[in-house]
Short mmCIF file of C-alpha atoms and ligand atoms in Angstrom, two decimals:
data_model
loop_
_atom_site.label_atom_id
_atom_site.label_comp_id
_atom_site.label_asym_id
_atom_site.label_seq_id
_atom_site.Cartn_x
_atom_site.Cartn_y
_atom_site.Cartn_z
CA MET A 9 -170.29 -36.05 259.57
CA SER A 10 -172.84 -33.56 260.66
CA ARG A 11 -174.00 -30.45 258.96
CA ARG A 12 -172.59 -28.46 261.89
CA SER A 13 -169.13 -29.92 261.57
CA ILE A 14 -168.81 -28.99 257.91
CA ALA A 15 -170.23 -25.60 258.71
CA ARG A 16 -167.24 -24.96 260.99
CA MET A 17 -164.93 -25.41 258.01
CA LEU A 18 -166.75 -23.03 255.73
CA PRO A 19 -166.75 -19.29 255.45
CA PRO A 20 -170.00 -17.60 256.49
CA ARG A 21 -170.92 -16.66 252.89
CA ALA A 22 -170.85 -20.26 251.83
CA LEU A 23 -172.84 -21.21 254.87
CA ALA A 24 -175.48 -18.73 253.90
CA ALA A 25 -175.71 -20.37 250.52
CA GLY A 26 -176.56 -23.70 252.13
CA VAL A 27 -173.63 -25.96 252.66
CA LEU A 28 -174.52 -29.22 251.07
CA GLY A 29 -177.09 -27.99 248.69
CA ILE A 30 -174.65 -25.55 247.25
CA ALA A 31 -174.05 -25.31 243.52
CA LEU A 32 -170.51 -25.75 242.37
CA THR A 33 -169.35 -24.34 239.08
CA LEU A 34 -166.93 -26.39 237.04
CA THR A 35 -165.04 -25.05 234.09
CA ALA A 36 -163.20 -26.56 231.17
CA ALA A 37 -159.90 -25.57 232.72
CA PRO A 38 -158.18 -28.25 234.77
CA VAL A 39 -159.40 -28.05 238.31
CA SER A 40 -156.99 -25.99 240.27
CA ALA A 41 -155.21 -27.70 243.09
CA ALA A 42 -154.97 -24.41 244.90
CA PRO A 43 -157.66 -23.61 247.44
CA ALA A 44 -160.45 -22.59 245.15
CA PRO A 45 -162.15 -19.25 245.36
CA VAL A 46 -164.83 -20.78 247.46
CA LEU A 47 -168.27 -21.51 246.14
CA PRO A 48 -169.04 -18.92 243.55
CA LEU A 49 -172.24 -17.34 244.75
CA ALA A 50 -173.06 -16.37 241.23
CA SER A 51 -174.04 -19.94 240.54
CA THR A 52 -176.25 -20.24 243.56
CA ALA A 53 -177.94 -17.05 242.46
CA SER A 54 -178.54 -18.45 239.01
CA PRO A 55 -181.68 -20.52 238.45
CA ALA A 56 -181.90 -23.71 240.47
CA PRO A 57 -182.03 -26.97 238.51
CA ALA A 58 -185.80 -27.06 238.73
CA GLY A 59 -185.96 -23.63 237.14
CA ILE A 60 -184.15 -24.60 233.96
CA SER A 61 -186.53 -27.28 232.84
CA ALA A 62 -187.67 -25.13 229.95
CA ALA A 63 -184.25 -25.41 228.37
CA ALA A 64 -183.68 -29.00 229.40
CA THR A 65 -183.35 -31.67 226.75
CA SER A 66 -186.15 -33.59 228.36
CA SER A 67 -188.66 -30.77 228.08
CA LEU A 68 -191.88 -32.12 226.69
CA ILE A 69 -193.67 -30.54 223.81
CA THR A 70 -197.20 -31.66 223.26
CA ARG A 71 -197.66 -30.24 219.78
CA THR A 72 -196.24 -32.23 216.89
CA PRO A 73 -194.09 -29.96 214.74
CA LYS A 74 -195.41 -29.14 211.29
CA GLY A 75 -194.34 -31.23 208.33
CA LEU A 76 -194.29 -34.67 209.96
CA LEU A 77 -196.34 -37.42 208.33
CA ARG A 78 -198.83 -38.49 210.97
CA GLU A 79 -199.75 -42.14 210.78
CA ARG A 80 -201.98 -44.77 212.26
CA LEU A 81 -202.20 -48.50 211.72
CA ARG A 82 -204.65 -51.12 212.89
CA ASN A 83 -204.92 -54.86 212.34
CA THR A 84 -207.45 -57.29 213.76
CA ARG A 85 -205.66 -60.56 213.01
CA ALA A 86 -202.39 -59.34 214.54
CA ARG A 87 -204.36 -57.70 217.41
CA PHE A 88 -202.38 -54.57 216.80
CA ALA A 89 -202.83 -50.79 216.75
CA ALA A 90 -200.23 -48.09 216.29
CA ARG A 91 -199.91 -44.31 216.31
CA PHE A 92 -196.67 -42.99 214.87
CA VAL A 93 -195.00 -40.33 212.75
CA TYR A 94 -192.62 -40.39 209.80
CA ILE A 95 -190.16 -37.57 209.26
CA PRO A 96 -189.75 -36.45 205.62
CA GLY A 97 -186.08 -36.35 204.63
CA VAL A 98 -184.93 -38.75 207.39
CA PRO A 99 -185.48 -42.24 205.91
CA LYS A 100 -183.24 -43.73 208.57
CA PHE A 101 -185.65 -42.61 211.28
CA ASN A 102 -188.62 -43.91 209.30
CA ARG A 103 -186.99 -47.34 208.97
CA LEU A 104 -186.51 -47.42 212.74
CA VAL A 105 -190.21 -46.66 213.15
CA ASP A 106 -191.13 -49.49 210.74
CA HIS A 107 -188.82 -51.80 212.65
CA GLU A 108 -190.51 -50.85 215.92
CA LEU A 109 -193.94 -51.57 214.35
CA ARG A 110 -192.84 -54.92 212.93
CA ALA A 111 -191.40 -55.94 216.29
CA ALA A 112 -194.75 -55.19 217.95
CA ILE A 113 -196.65 -57.06 215.22
CA HIS A 114 -194.28 -59.99 215.63
CA LEU A 115 -195.33 -60.26 219.29
CA SER A 116 -198.74 -61.49 218.10
CA LYS A 117 -197.11 -64.49 216.35
CA GLN A 118 -199.73 -64.19 213.60
CA SER A 119 -199.05 -63.89 209.90
CA TYR A 120 -199.57 -60.31 208.89
CA ARG A 121 -201.39 -58.68 206.02
CA PRO A 122 -202.37 -54.99 205.81
CA GLN A 123 -206.02 -54.42 206.61
CA ALA A 124 -208.57 -51.66 206.04
CA PHE A 125 -211.73 -51.16 208.09
CA PRO A 126 -215.34 -50.33 207.23
CA ARG A 127 -216.37 -46.71 206.88
CA GLY A 128 -216.65 -44.80 210.12
CA ALA A 129 -213.57 -46.50 211.62
CA GLY A 130 -212.19 -43.07 212.56
CA LEU A 131 -208.68 -43.91 211.44
CA GLY A 132 -208.22 -40.51 209.83
CA ASP A 133 -207.16 -39.16 213.22
CA ARG A 134 -203.44 -39.95 213.13
CA GLY A 135 -200.05 -39.29 214.64
CA CYS A 136 -198.76 -39.15 218.19
CA VAL A 137 -201.01 -38.89 221.24
CA ALA A 138 -200.01 -36.33 223.85
CA ASP A 139 -199.06 -37.84 227.23
CA SER A 140 -199.66 -41.41 226.00
CA THR A 141 -196.14 -42.49 226.95
CA LYS A 142 -197.00 -41.57 230.54
CA TRP A 143 -200.40 -43.21 230.71
CA SER A 144 -200.75 -46.48 232.58
CA ALA A 145 -200.22 -49.46 230.26
CA LYS A 146 -203.83 -50.54 230.72
CA ARG A 147 -205.04 -47.12 229.65
CA VAL A 148 -203.01 -47.43 226.43
CA LEU A 149 -204.75 -50.76 225.80
CA ALA A 150 -208.19 -49.31 226.60
CA ARG A 151 -208.43 -45.82 225.11
CA ALA A 152 -210.02 -45.66 221.67
CA ALA A 153 -207.15 -43.52 220.36
CA THR A 154 -204.54 -46.19 221.07
CA ALA A 155 -206.25 -49.51 221.84
CA PRO A 156 -205.76 -52.63 219.70
CA PRO A 157 -208.95 -54.29 218.37
CA GLY A 158 -210.81 -55.85 221.31
CA LYS A 159 -208.61 -53.91 223.75
CA ARG A 160 -206.11 -56.69 223.93
CA GLY A 161 -202.97 -57.35 221.94
CA ALA A 162 -200.21 -54.89 221.13
CA ALA A 163 -200.42 -51.10 221.01
CA VAL A 164 -197.74 -48.71 219.81
CA THR A 165 -198.03 -45.05 220.62
CA CYS A 166 -195.72 -42.08 220.29
CA GLU A 167 -195.00 -38.70 221.71
CA VAL A 168 -192.83 -35.95 220.26
CA ARG A 169 -190.54 -35.12 223.16
CA SER A 170 -188.73 -32.18 221.62
CA ALA A 171 -188.08 -30.36 218.39
CA SER A 172 -185.25 -27.89 218.64
CA GLY A 173 -182.39 -26.85 216.43
CA SER A 174 -182.41 -29.51 213.73
CA VAL A 175 -183.28 -32.37 216.06
CA ILE A 176 -186.62 -34.05 216.74
CA GLN A 177 -186.90 -36.56 219.57
CA VAL A 178 -189.77 -39.02 219.50
CA ALA A 179 -190.62 -41.53 222.21
CA MET A 180 -192.23 -44.76 220.99
CA ARG A 181 -193.98 -47.01 223.45
CA THR A 182 -195.09 -50.60 222.88
CA VAL A 183 -197.57 -52.14 225.28
CA ARG A 184 -198.88 -55.69 225.04
CA GLY A 185 -201.46 -57.43 227.15
CA SER A 186 -205.06 -57.04 228.21
CA GLN A 187 -207.08 -55.21 230.85
CA ARG A 188 -206.29 -58.09 233.19
CA ARG A 189 -202.59 -58.45 232.58
CA VAL A 190 -199.88 -56.34 230.94
CA VAL A 191 -197.09 -58.55 229.66
CA HIS A 192 -194.90 -56.05 227.84
CA ASP A 193 -194.28 -52.31 228.18
CA THR A 194 -191.23 -50.58 226.72
CA THR A 195 -190.59 -47.00 225.72
CA ARG A 196 -187.71 -46.13 223.43
CA LEU A 197 -186.52 -42.66 222.59
CA TYR A 198 -185.38 -41.92 219.03
CA TYR A 199 -183.85 -38.86 217.48
CA ALA A 200 -183.76 -37.54 213.94
CA ASP A 201 -181.59 -34.74 212.61
CA VAL A 202 -183.53 -33.11 209.75
CA LYS A 203 -180.37 -31.35 208.56
CA THR A 204 -178.00 -34.31 208.28
CA GLY A 205 -180.49 -37.18 208.01
CA ALA A 206 -178.90 -38.88 211.01
CA ALA A 207 -181.20 -40.90 213.26
CA GLY A 208 -181.01 -43.49 215.97
CA ARG A 209 -181.93 -44.43 219.44
CA VAL A 210 -181.24 -42.07 222.31
CA LEU A 211 -179.78 -43.97 225.25
CA LYS A 212 -179.17 -41.46 228.01
CA SER A 213 -176.26 -43.50 229.38
CA LYS A 214 -174.59 -43.50 225.95
CA LEU A 215 -174.55 -39.73 225.59
CA TRP A 216 -171.40 -39.52 227.73
CA HIS A 217 -167.89 -40.86 227.37
CA SER A 218 -167.04 -43.67 229.77
CA PHE A 219 -164.61 -41.40 231.64
CA ALA A 220 -167.28 -38.72 232.28
CA PRO A 221 -168.70 -40.13 235.56
CA LYS A 222 -165.20 -40.34 237.08
CA SER A 223 -164.40 -36.80 235.92
CA LEU A 224 -167.64 -35.47 237.37
CA TRP A 225 -167.06 -37.30 240.65
CA THR A 226 -163.43 -36.09 240.88
CA VAL A 227 -164.30 -32.48 240.28
CA THR A 228 -167.16 -32.69 242.78
CA VAL A 229 -164.96 -34.13 245.50
CA LYS A 230 -162.24 -31.57 244.82
CA ARG A 231 -164.78 -28.81 245.11
CA LEU A 232 -166.15 -30.24 248.35
CA ILE A 233 -162.58 -30.30 249.69
CA ALA A 234 -162.01 -26.74 248.52
CA ALA A 235 -165.31 -25.69 250.06
CA SER A 236 -164.11 -27.05 253.38
CA GLY A 237 -161.17 -24.67 253.18
CA ALA A 238 -158.58 -27.45 252.95
CA GLU A 239 -155.92 -27.72 250.31
CA VAL A 240 -157.09 -29.66 247.27
CA PRO A 241 -154.79 -32.59 246.39
CA ALA A 242 -153.63 -32.92 242.78
CA SER A 243 -155.06 -36.40 242.49
CA LEU A 244 -157.56 -38.48 244.38
CA ALA A 245 -157.92 -42.14 245.11
CA ASP A 246 -160.10 -43.87 242.49
CA PRO A 247 -163.80 -43.78 243.24
CA SER A 248 -165.51 -47.02 244.25
CA PRO A 249 -168.13 -48.52 241.91
CA SER A 250 -170.91 -47.20 244.15
CA GLN A 251 -169.42 -43.68 244.00
CA LEU A 252 -169.29 -43.95 240.19
CA ARG A 253 -172.92 -45.02 240.16
CA ILE A 254 -173.88 -41.79 241.94
CA ALA A 255 -172.01 -39.77 239.31
CA THR A 256 -173.40 -41.81 236.40
CA HIS A 257 -176.94 -41.34 237.69
CA ALA A 258 -176.29 -37.60 238.04
CA LEU A 259 -175.09 -37.39 234.42
CA ILE A 260 -178.01 -39.38 233.02
CA HIS A 261 -180.52 -37.18 234.81
CA SER A 262 -178.64 -33.94 234.30
CA THR A 263 -180.46 -30.97 232.82
CA ARG A 264 -179.16 -28.44 230.39
CA THR A 265 -178.32 -24.93 231.51
CA SER A 266 -179.26 -21.93 229.42
CA SER A 267 -175.59 -21.47 228.51
CA GLY A 268 -175.23 -24.99 227.12
CA GLY A 269 -173.62 -26.64 230.13
CA ILE A 270 -175.38 -29.00 232.52
CA TRP A 271 -176.63 -29.23 236.04
CA ALA A 272 -175.77 -32.60 237.55
CA ASP A 273 -177.36 -33.44 240.87
CA LEU A 274 -175.05 -35.84 242.70
CA GLY A 275 -177.07 -37.80 245.20
CA ALA A 276 -176.25 -37.99 248.90
CA GLY A 277 -173.41 -40.33 249.87
CA ILE A 278 -170.42 -38.75 248.13
CA THR A 279 -167.31 -39.82 249.96
CA SER A 280 -163.57 -40.35 249.46
CA PRO A 281 -160.53 -41.07 251.65
CA GLU A 282 -159.51 -37.42 251.21
CA LEU A 283 -162.88 -36.15 252.45
CA ARG A 284 -162.84 -38.60 255.34
CA ALA A 285 -159.38 -37.30 256.32
CA LEU A 286 -161.02 -33.90 256.67
CA GLY A 287 -163.69 -35.36 258.92
CA ILE A 288 -166.31 -35.31 256.17
CA ALA A 289 -167.80 -38.79 256.17
CA LYS A 290 -170.47 -38.63 253.50
CA THR A 291 -172.66 -35.95 251.97
CA LYS A 292 -176.14 -36.20 253.41
CA GLU A 293 -177.96 -34.26 250.73
CA ALA A 294 -177.74 -33.95 246.98
CA THR A 295 -174.91 -31.83 245.63
CA PRO A 296 -175.91 -29.91 242.52
CA VAL A 297 -172.93 -29.32 240.27
CA ARG A 298 -172.90 -26.97 237.37
CA VAL A 299 -170.70 -28.08 234.47
CA SER A 300 -169.63 -25.54 231.87
CA HIS A 301 -170.58 -25.87 228.21
CA ALA A 302 -166.98 -26.62 227.13
CA THR A 303 -166.51 -29.30 229.80
CA ALA A 304 -169.85 -30.89 229.03
CA ASP A 305 -168.79 -31.05 225.36
CA ARG A 306 -165.51 -32.71 226.29
CA TRP A 307 -167.32 -35.32 228.36
CA SER A 308 -170.02 -35.97 225.72
CA ARG A 309 -170.11 -38.39 222.86
CA LYS A 310 -171.15 -37.02 219.45
CA LEU A 311 -174.89 -37.55 220.00
CA GLY A 312 -174.69 -35.95 223.43
CA VAL A 313 -173.11 -32.86 221.91
CA LEU A 314 -175.73 -32.73 219.15
CA LEU A 315 -178.66 -32.99 221.57
CA ARG A 316 -177.26 -30.45 224.01
CA HIS A 317 -176.32 -27.95 221.28
CA SER A 318 -179.74 -28.15 219.67
CA ALA A 319 -181.68 -28.00 222.95
CA GLY A 320 -183.54 -24.80 223.61
CA LYS A 321 -183.05 -23.54 220.05
CA ARG A 322 -185.85 -22.72 217.68
CA PHE A 323 -186.69 -25.75 215.50
CA VAL A 324 -185.41 -25.24 211.94
CA GLY A 325 -188.44 -27.02 210.47
CA VAL A 326 -188.96 -30.02 208.22
CA LYS A 327 -187.80 -29.02 204.75
CA GLN A 328 -188.86 -32.04 202.71
CA PRO A 329 -192.52 -32.56 201.72
CA VAL A 330 -194.42 -35.49 203.26
CA SER A 331 -194.71 -36.97 199.77
CA LYS A 332 -190.99 -37.83 200.01
CA VAL A 333 -191.61 -40.43 202.69
CA GLN A 334 -191.26 -44.01 201.41
CA LEU A 335 -194.25 -45.97 202.64
CA ASP A 336 -194.04 -49.74 202.98
CA CYS A 337 -197.20 -51.21 201.47
CA ARG A 338 -196.47 -54.63 203.00
CA LEU A 339 -196.94 -52.96 206.36
CA LEU A 340 -199.57 -50.28 205.63
CA PRO A 341 -202.91 -50.74 203.85
CA CYS A 342 -202.24 -48.86 200.61
CA VAL A 343 -204.55 -47.82 197.81
CA ALA A 344 -203.79 -46.06 194.53
CA LEU A 345 -206.08 -43.36 193.19
CA THR A 346 -205.70 -43.06 189.41
CA TYR A 347 -206.99 -40.35 187.08
CA ASP A 348 -207.20 -40.87 183.32
CA ASP A 349 -207.53 -38.84 180.14
CA GLY A 350 -206.01 -35.56 181.36
CA PRO A 351 -204.47 -33.16 181.55
CA GLY A 352 -207.74 -31.27 181.27
CA PRO A 353 -209.46 -28.15 182.51
CA TYR A 354 -209.91 -29.56 186.06
CA THR A 355 -206.48 -31.12 186.55
CA ALA A 356 -204.97 -28.05 188.27
CA ARG A 357 -207.92 -27.96 190.68
CA LEU A 358 -207.49 -31.65 191.46
CA LEU A 359 -203.79 -31.08 192.17
CA ARG A 360 -204.68 -28.30 194.62
CA THR A 361 -207.11 -30.58 196.45
CA LEU A 362 -204.64 -33.46 196.66
CA ARG A 363 -201.85 -31.11 197.79
CA ALA A 364 -204.02 -29.70 200.59
CA LYS A 365 -204.70 -33.27 201.77
CA HIS A 366 -201.09 -34.46 201.25
CA ALA A 367 -202.44 -37.23 199.06
CA ARG A 368 -200.65 -38.90 196.18
CA ALA A 369 -202.21 -40.20 192.98
CA THR A 370 -201.28 -41.49 189.53
CA PHE A 371 -202.27 -39.69 186.33
CA PHE A 372 -202.50 -41.60 183.05
CA MET A 373 -202.22 -38.83 180.50
CA VAL A 374 -203.08 -38.55 176.85
CA GLY A 375 -199.97 -37.47 174.93
CA SER A 376 -201.71 -35.07 172.58
CA ARG A 377 -203.05 -33.09 175.59
CA VAL A 378 -199.61 -32.44 177.05
CA PRO A 379 -198.52 -29.40 174.94
CA GLY A 380 -199.52 -26.23 176.77
CA ASN A 381 -199.96 -28.10 180.07
CA GLU A 382 -196.28 -28.63 180.91
CA ALA A 383 -196.52 -26.60 184.14
CA ILE A 384 -199.34 -28.83 185.39
CA LEU A 385 -197.24 -31.93 184.75
CA ARG A 386 -194.27 -30.48 186.59
CA ARG A 387 -196.50 -29.47 189.48
CA ALA A 388 -197.90 -32.99 189.68
CA VAL A 389 -194.41 -34.50 189.86
CA LYS A 390 -193.34 -31.95 192.44
CA ASP A 391 -196.33 -32.88 194.61
CA GLY A 392 -195.26 -36.52 194.56
CA HIS A 393 -197.71 -37.87 191.97
CA GLU A 394 -196.81 -40.40 189.32
CA LEU A 395 -197.47 -39.94 185.62
CA GLY A 396 -198.20 -42.72 183.13
CA SER A 397 -198.90 -43.02 179.42
CA HIS A 398 -202.48 -43.29 178.18
CA THR A 399 -201.43 -43.28 174.48
CA MET A 400 -201.21 -40.27 172.16
CA ASP A 401 -204.90 -40.05 171.18
CA HIS A 402 -206.79 -42.50 173.40
CA ALA A 403 -206.88 -45.25 170.80
CA ASP A 404 -207.97 -48.85 171.36
CA LEU A 405 -204.59 -50.58 171.17
CA THR A 406 -206.09 -53.95 170.27
CA MET A 407 -207.29 -52.42 167.00
CA ARG A 408 -203.73 -51.48 166.04
CA SER A 409 -200.72 -53.35 164.74
CA LEU A 410 -198.25 -54.35 167.45
CA SER A 411 -195.63 -51.87 166.26
CA SER A 412 -198.13 -49.03 166.06
CA ALA A 413 -199.51 -49.87 169.54
CA ARG A 414 -195.99 -49.87 170.90
CA SER A 415 -195.02 -46.56 169.31
CA ASP A 416 -198.33 -44.94 170.40
CA VAL A 417 -197.76 -45.78 174.09
CA ARG A 418 -194.08 -44.89 173.91
CA ARG A 419 -194.57 -41.56 172.10
CA ALA A 420 -196.99 -40.44 174.78
CA ALA A 421 -194.56 -41.60 177.48
CA LYS A 422 -191.81 -39.59 175.82
CA ALA A 423 -193.96 -36.45 175.61
CA ILE A 424 -194.91 -36.76 179.30
CA THR A 425 -191.31 -37.41 180.32
CA ALA A 426 -190.09 -34.40 178.32
CA ALA A 427 -192.66 -32.09 179.91
CA SER A 428 -192.42 -33.41 183.48
CA HIS A 429 -188.70 -34.23 183.65
CA ARG A 430 -189.66 -37.56 185.19
CA GLU A 431 -189.35 -40.88 183.40
CA VAL A 432 -192.65 -42.63 182.64
CA ARG A 433 -192.60 -46.34 183.51
CA LEU A 434 -196.27 -47.33 183.36
CA PHE A 435 -199.10 -47.19 180.88
CA ARG A 436 -202.83 -47.71 180.97
CA PRO A 437 -204.52 -49.01 177.82
CA PRO A 438 -207.56 -46.90 176.84
CA TYR A 439 -210.84 -48.79 177.54
CA GLY A 440 -208.72 -51.37 179.37
CA ALA A 441 -208.28 -53.03 175.99
CA ILE A 442 -205.06 -54.99 176.11
CA ASP A 443 -203.53 -58.39 175.41
CA ASP A 444 -200.28 -60.07 176.34
CA ARG A 445 -198.71 -59.52 172.92
CA ILE A 446 -199.18 -55.77 173.26
CA ILE A 447 -197.77 -55.75 176.80
CA ARG A 448 -194.69 -57.59 175.60
CA ALA A 449 -194.34 -55.23 172.64
CA VAL A 450 -194.71 -52.10 174.78
CA ASP A 451 -192.47 -53.62 177.49
CA MET A 452 -194.11 -51.68 180.33
CA PRO A 453 -196.55 -52.80 183.04
CA ALA A 454 -200.17 -52.31 181.85
CA ILE A 455 -202.04 -50.79 184.80
CA LEU A 456 -205.73 -51.63 184.97
CA TRP A 457 -207.91 -51.21 188.10
CA SER A 458 -209.73 -53.13 190.80
CA VAL A 459 -212.43 -50.49 191.33
CA ASP A 460 -214.15 -48.72 188.41
CA THR A 461 -216.15 -45.66 189.50
CA ASN A 462 -217.76 -45.41 186.02
CA ASP A 463 -217.49 -41.66 186.49
CA TRP A 464 -217.72 -41.03 182.73
CA ARG A 465 -221.42 -42.02 182.95
CA GLU A 466 -221.87 -38.97 185.22
CA PRO A 467 -223.61 -40.77 188.06
CA GLY A 468 -223.41 -37.79 190.45
CA ARG A 469 -221.10 -36.94 193.29
CA ALA A 470 -222.64 -39.03 196.08
CA ALA A 471 -222.59 -42.10 193.82
CA LEU A 472 -218.91 -41.54 193.00
CA ILE A 473 -218.06 -41.67 196.68
CA GLU A 474 -220.21 -44.80 197.16
CA ARG A 475 -218.51 -46.49 194.23
CA SER A 476 -214.98 -45.84 195.52
CA VAL A 477 -214.57 -45.32 199.28
CA PRO A 478 -216.45 -48.32 200.76
CA VAL A 479 -215.60 -50.92 198.14
CA VAL A 480 -211.83 -50.86 197.68
CA ASP A 481 -209.50 -53.35 199.41
CA PRO A 482 -205.87 -52.91 200.46
CA GLY A 483 -203.64 -53.06 197.38
CA GLY A 484 -206.48 -51.78 195.21
CA ILE A 485 -206.40 -49.36 192.28
CA ILE A 486 -209.33 -46.97 191.82
CA LEU A 487 -210.19 -45.57 188.38
CA PHE A 488 -211.36 -41.96 188.03
CA HIS A 489 -211.10 -39.46 185.16
CA ASP A 490 -209.89 -35.94 185.87
CA ILE A 491 -211.72 -34.64 182.79
CA HIS A 492 -215.01 -35.02 184.70
CA VAL A 493 -215.79 -32.18 187.09
CA ASP A 494 -217.66 -34.39 189.57
CA SER A 495 -214.64 -36.71 189.95
CA VAL A 496 -212.47 -33.71 190.75
CA ALA A 497 -215.08 -32.19 193.05
CA VAL A 498 -215.30 -35.31 195.25
CA ALA A 499 -211.54 -35.96 195.40
CA GLY A 500 -211.12 -34.39 198.83
CA ARG A 501 -213.99 -36.41 200.32
CA VAL A 502 -212.69 -39.59 198.68
CA VAL A 503 -209.26 -39.02 200.27
CA LEU A 504 -210.75 -38.41 203.72
CA GLY A 505 -213.11 -41.37 203.38
CA LEU A 506 -210.25 -43.71 202.47
CA ARG A 507 -208.08 -42.44 205.32
CA ASP A 508 -210.97 -42.92 207.74
CA ARG A 509 -210.92 -46.60 206.71
CA GLY A 510 -207.19 -46.70 207.50
CA PHE A 511 -205.79 -46.41 203.97
CA GLU A 512 -202.57 -44.80 202.79
CA LEU A 513 -202.84 -43.08 199.43
CA VAL A 514 -199.89 -43.97 197.25
CA THR A 515 -198.87 -43.94 193.61
CA VAL A 516 -199.08 -47.14 191.58
CA SER A 517 -195.30 -47.65 191.72
CA GLN A 518 -195.33 -47.14 195.50
CA LEU A 519 -198.16 -49.65 195.78
CA PHE A 520 -195.63 -52.21 194.51
CA ASP A 521 -192.75 -50.80 196.56
CA GLY A 522 -191.19 -49.39 193.39
CA LYS A 523 -191.12 -52.72 191.52
CA VAL A 524 -194.25 -53.00 189.38
CA PRO A 525 -194.21 -56.38 187.67
CA LEU A 526 -194.54 -56.53 183.89
CA GLY A 527 -197.99 -57.71 182.88
CA ARG A 528 -201.64 -56.87 183.38
CA ILE A 529 -201.92 -55.23 186.79
CA ALA A 530 -205.30 -54.61 188.47
CA ALA A 531 -204.28 -54.62 192.16
CA ARG A 532 -201.41 -55.62 194.37
CA TYR A 533 -202.97 -58.63 196.07
NI1 NI B 13 -209.22 -43.24 179.14
#
């Protein structure tokens, strides 16, 4: 069927609008069998599909929204590197991210253990990399921002595709291979709803009910019949599988209209017995069809409705702090900063520094110093830090009777719990003086350290950094005292230095994934 022959069947106004490229408007109401008021010109006057990309669900945003926890992971043995984000308040999304990372690590077929790198590794630069899901696979394996060690192995990278309404969509790409050969390259799209905590994979074909392609096809054919001026039959013969494929493809690649409906571009080749009876063999060009908001909702599954309703809206923002994200220290190289003997005159300053850097630490506090400092304790808990007992008066527990040692540690724990509204589960013996009998009597893990900065000897700020940042291993516990001004003054640089080496800063309990074993604990590994 030629363009001229269909032109004969159409009124001049429709012809002016461009016969086969015309936009049809569908509504929620059942399609009328009566000859339709032909080809509403209003819809052809409205923006063409290309013009609505700003509101489309697929619109790309290159800036990561505020409040996400930007991450990076690197491992030589597993030949693995990853850039990713966690979303505070959506643990389900974060578990999907961890699963994606583990799957990529598994590709290496090597046993895995978290690793940190020497200073100057540059791993403090974290989070998604703009455009990296569109780079060539070899570029992902070669660029310093994303490459695995030695530029071969597995690389995971991410891109925030959209953040609108309450929904964030993040694409995660896994590439494996070398500069000579790429053996694996997949990109998966995930969504997270910061309001409901829902999360999952976005499969564009699963956003629609199974009946949607047939409905779209039927309405399109009826409109083409109406556009020809013929009477529209009440029902049509069922579409062939190839006709349904055209409609399915149009739905998957549809874009959102500003009013919440969709534009679906049905490819050339639409045909039906009814059209053929009218002398219309097959459409030769794409037929853009506009589907109303209500109809699109009826055709959509739940996730499809959520994505379309949130699209184009202002992002509501991440409400939970990044400290709420549960980090897996079997996957990430974790380290615990600990501060003893406070609260003191510099504790509030230290909290401000750690808050600005989104870093978590553990404070072993002296019970007698708690009164008058309750607000500082509450602030520490609110910022995601952990508090532990350091006895009432900083006594050497090994010089006490068992019952007095036990009550000393427990009284301080009680005072800290009362002030902070958070149960204390750990203690640190002053001077590290402890034995197994005391641990059993106290019945709490005794937290020691793997790195002693000796900050109480006042070695100076540069020395404090040298004694902490370069020497700690994954799973390590670093000892500082927040009653020394130099220790507090270098905290920001210590945090940045550790992150540069690839570390995650966690509390002692997080270092053990919430299950600190009873006993004398100096490090995780
Ligand atoms: Ni102490």
